[in-house]
């Protein structure tokens, strides 16, 4: 039941309010001054505060202001025996949920309390939903490299400085970009992501800047580009190193002038966008090779953040694994599985070419295929995603994983295609061939996944 704090210097009022509220099954605490009331608010979690305005040691308005500084979402109902319209307006401006005159009317009091508690619950639910929708996971890790990244995000986030995030695939560049947005003054605006590597070079300009109707053959209607969609927010240009030269020139102009022009259009459009870019390439080498513009590099790299590969922060693997265990088991609606110390050491010893993304996939595989406690034998058995899983291995994981016949592959590309096919097939079957969910799980665009399914000739039920 809801927990309510009463702050009032009149014993009779406190007793009356307590009696009414406890009769309604609320848990009630009371105190006779604002100083002690604020101390209780600091130490405890309350769902609602009823606070007198005229008190000796501290004025109720001061308690309201300080209380909301401590717990911004805590509803306050102000009560006074000398209530006026001006007092009620002032209390509302300072953040009070409502104002009640003494002596309180029983029905009015209970209705106001219920409404305040409902509002408090809605605020909490809205914040939870916002976190779920934003999909911003915490940046997990206690290694020096991760602590430096977190500190940099805290410093840079509130500014509009452009940031270039570098690092290997799967290392967490997108997460850094999302936290830069979350920590910025633009967090209420959109964050729009563009994967420059996934869009054909002939379409990238239309994707970024939009196009006018009839500007090219398939332009049957006007389209708003990503720069305009991100207006007032953040534009995340992922894999910026794969952008075409012509698109680079237009992006440079957009950054210099904060204006864009749609493909086939003549009108200049003002855009207010913070750009965060990411790449797994060495852009300085790309500049030397003539593939990337130096002036654009300098525009993008006001702040540089390098995300290290997982092999350079193995001390974080245990923390990441525990987090993934809880998260994935929760998604599957099963009790969280435990993992042995030996299994954690076995995970730390793996090469992790796919970094954090590969670790999460590995943990998910272990959850599905292992028993209640994940052992080092499980890790050894299921470390290779392309190896077929036998019933015996799935049940006991005591034998080594079945080995792939590498002699069947004439070159490395053949093996890569084989491993990719088996992995995509495994994820599709696990998700009952839900292509959208599978694309989200393996972090690629749905259209890209459809292309892979067609490329490998994958069919349901084969």
CSV table of N, CA and C in Angstrom, one decimal, residues 130-185:
chain,number,residue,atom,x,y,z
A,130,UNK,N,9.8,5.1,-21.2
A,130,UNK,CA,10.7,5.9,-22.0
A,130,UNK,C,12.0,5.3,-22.1
A,131,UNK,N,12.5,4.7,-20.9
A,131,UNK,CA,13.8,4.0,-21.0
A,131,UNK,C,13.7,2.7,-21.9
A,132,UNK,N,12.5,2.0,-21.9
A,132,UNK,CA,12.4,0.9,-22.7
A,132,UNK,C,12.4,1.3,-24.2
A,133,UNK,N,11.6,2.3,-24.5
A,133,UNK,CA,11.5,2.8,-25.9
A,133,UNK,C,12.8,3.3,-26.4
A,134,UNK,N,13.6,4.0,-25.6
A,134,UNK,CA,14.8,4.6,-26.0
A,134,UNK,C,15.9,3.5,-26.2
A,135,UNK,N,15.7,2.4,-25.6
A,135,UNK,CA,16.6,1.2,-25.7
A,135,UNK,C,18.0,1.6,-25.3
A,136,UNK,N,18.2,2.6,-24.4
A,136,UNK,CA,19.5,2.9,-24.0
A,136,UNK,C,20.0,2.1,-22.8
A,137,UNK,N,20.8,1.1,-23.1
A,137,UNK,CA,21.3,0.2,-22.1
A,137,UNK,C,22.4,1.0,-21.3
A,138,UNK,N,22.7,0.6,-20.1
A,138,UNK,CA,23.8,1.2,-19.4
A,138,UNK,C,25.1,0.7,-20.0
A,139,UNK,N,26.1,1.6,-19.9
A,139,UNK,CA,27.5,1.2,-20.4
A,139,UNK,C,28.1,0.5,-19.2
A,140,UNK,N,28.2,-0.8,-19.4
A,140,UNK,CA,28.7,-1.7,-18.3
A,140,UNK,C,30.3,-1.8,-18.4
A,141,UNK,N,30.9,-1.8,-17.3
A,141,UNK,CA,32.3,-2.0,-17.2
A,141,UNK,C,33.0,-1.1,-16.2
A,142,UNK,N,34.0,-1.6,-15.6
A,142,UNK,CA,34.8,-0.9,-14.6
A,142,UNK,C,36.3,-0.8,-15.0
A,143,UNK,N,36.6,-1.2,-16.2
A,143,UNK,CA,38.0,-1.0,-16.7
A,143,UNK,C,38.3,0.5,-16.9
A,144,UNK,N,39.6,0.8,-16.9
A,144,UNK,CA,40.0,2.2,-17.0
A,144,UNK,C,39.5,2.8,-18.3
A,145,UNK,N,39.5,2.0,-19.4
A,145,UNK,CA,39.0,2.6,-20.7
A,145,UNK,C,37.6,3.0,-20.6
A,146,UNK,N,36.7,2.1,-20.0
A,146,UNK,CA,35.3,2.4,-20.0
A,146,UNK,C,35.0,3.6,-19.0
A,147,UNK,N,35.7,3.6,-17.9
A,147,UNK,CA,35.6,4.8,-17.0
A,147,UNK,C,35.9,6.1,-17.7
A,148,UNK,N,36.9,6.1,-18.5
A,148,UNK,CA,37.3,7.3,-19.3
A,148,UNK,C,36.2,7.7,-20.2
A,149,UNK,N,35.6,6.7,-20.9
A,149,UNK,CA,34.6,6.9,-21.9
A,149,UNK,C,33.3,7.5,-21.1
A,150,UNK,N,33.0,7.0,-20.0
A,150,UNK,CA,31.8,7.5,-19.2
A,150,UNK,C,32.1,8.9,-18.8
A,151,UNK,N,33.3,9.2,-18.4
A,151,UNK,CA,33.6,10.6,-17.9
A,151,UNK,C,33.6,11.5,-19.1
A,152,UNK,N,34.1,11.1,-20.3
A,152,UNK,CA,34.0,11.9,-21.5
A,152,UNK,C,32.6,12.2,-21.9
A,153,UNK,N,31.7,11.2,-21.8
A,153,UNK,CA,30.3,11.4,-22.2
A,153,UNK,C,29.7,12.4,-21.2
A,154,UNK,N,30.0,12.3,-19.9
A,154,UNK,CA,29.4,13.3,-19.0
A,154,UNK,C,29.8,14.7,-19.3
A,155,UNK,N,31.1,14.9,-19.7
A,155,UNK,CA,31.6,16.2,-20.0
A,155,UNK,C,31.1,16.7,-21.3
A,156,UNK,N,31.1,15.9,-22.3
A,156,UNK,CA,30.8,16.3,-23.7
A,156,UNK,C,29.3,16.3,-24.0
A,157,UNK,N,28.5,15.4,-23.3
A,157,UNK,CA,27.1,15.2,-23.6
A,157,UNK,C,26.3,16.5,-23.6
A,158,UNK,N,26.4,17.3,-22.6
A,158,UNK,CA,25.6,18.6,-22.5
A,158,UNK,C,26.0,19.6,-23.5
A,159,UNK,N,27.1,19.5,-24.3
A,159,UNK,CA,27.5,20.4,-25.3
A,159,UNK,C,26.9,20.0,-26.6
A,160,UNK,N,27.1,20.9,-27.6
A,160,UNK,CA,26.7,20.5,-29.0
A,160,UNK,C,27.9,20.1,-29.8
A,161,UNK,N,29.0,19.8,-29.2
A,161,UNK,CA,30.2,19.5,-29.9
A,161,UNK,C,30.0,18.2,-30.7
A,162,UNK,N,30.6,18.2,-31.9
A,162,UNK,CA,30.5,16.9,-32.8
A,162,UNK,C,31.5,15.9,-32.2
A,163,UNK,N,31.1,14.7,-32.3
A,163,UNK,CA,31.9,13.6,-31.7
A,163,UNK,C,32.1,12.5,-32.8
A,164,UNK,N,33.3,12.0,-32.9
A,164,UNK,CA,33.6,10.9,-33.8
A,164,UNK,C,34.0,9.7,-32.9
A,165,UNK,N,33.2,8.6,-33.0
A,165,UNK,CA,33.4,7.4,-32.1
A,165,UNK,C,34.0,6.4,-33.0
A,166,UNK,N,35.1,5.8,-32.6
A,166,UNK,CA,35.8,4.8,-33.4
A,166,UNK,C,35.9,3.5,-32.6
A,167,UNK,N,36.1,2.4,-33.3
A,167,UNK,CA,36.1,1.1,-32.6
A,167,UNK,C,35.7,0.0,-33.5
A,168,UNK,N,36.0,-1.2,-33.1
A,168,UNK,CA,35.7,-2.4,-34.0
A,168,UNK,C,34.2,-2.7,-34.0
A,169,UNK,N,33.8,-3.5,-34.9
A,169,UNK,CA,32.4,-3.8,-35.0
A,169,UNK,C,32.0,-4.6,-33.7
A,170,UNK,N,30.8,-4.2,-33.2
A,170,UNK,CA,30.3,-4.9,-32.0
A,170,UNK,C,30.8,-4.4,-30.7
A,171,UNK,N,31.7,-3.4,-30.7
A,171,UNK,CA,32.3,-2.9,-29.5
A,171,UNK,C,31.5,-2.0,-28.6
A,172,UNK,N,30.4,-1.4,-29.3
A,172,UNK,CA,29.5,-0.5,-28.5
A,172,UNK,C,29.5,0.9,-28.9
A,173,UNK,N,29.9,1.2,-30.2
A,173,UNK,CA,29.9,2.6,-30.6
A,173,UNK,C,28.5,3.2,-30.6
A,174,UNK,N,27.5,2.5,-31.1
A,174,UNK,CA,26.1,3.0,-31.1
A,174,UNK,C,25.7,3.4,-29.7
A,175,UNK,N,26.0,2.5,-28.7
A,175,UNK,CA,25.6,2.8,-27.3
A,175,UNK,C,26.2,4.1,-26.8
A,176,UNK,N,27.5,4.3,-27.2
A,176,UNK,CA,28.1,5.6,-26.8
A,176,UNK,C,27.4,6.8,-27.4
A,177,UNK,N,27.0,6.6,-28.7
A,177,UNK,CA,26.3,7.7,-29.4
A,177,UNK,C,24.9,8.0,-28.7
A,178,UNK,N,24.3,6.9,-28.3
A,178,UNK,CA,22.9,7.1,-27.7
A,178,UNK,C,23.1,7.8,-26.3
A,179,UNK,N,24.1,7.4,-25.6
A,179,UNK,CA,24.3,8.1,-24.3
A,179,UNK,C,24.8,9.6,-24.4
A,180,UNK,N,25.5,9.9,-25.5
A,180,UNK,CA,25.8,11.3,-25.8
A,180,UNK,C,24.5,12.1,-26.0
A,181,UNK,N,23.6,11.4,-26.7
A,181,UNK,CA,22.2,12.1,-26.9
A,181,UNK,C,21.5,12.2,-25.6
A,182,UNK,N,21.5,11.1,-24.8
A,182,UNK,CA,20.7,11.0,-23.6
A,182,UNK,C,21.2,12.1,-22.6
A,183,UNK,N,22.5,12.4,-22.6
A,183,UNK,CA,23.1,13.3,-21.7
A,183,UNK,C,23.0,14.8,-22.2
A,184,UNK,N,22.6,14.9,-23.4
A,184,UNK,CA,22.6,16.3,-24.0
A,184,UNK,C,21.3,17.0,-23.7
A,185,UNK,N,21.3,18.3,-24.0
A,185,UNK,CA,20.1,19.2,-23.9
A,185,UNK,C,19.1,18.9,-24.9
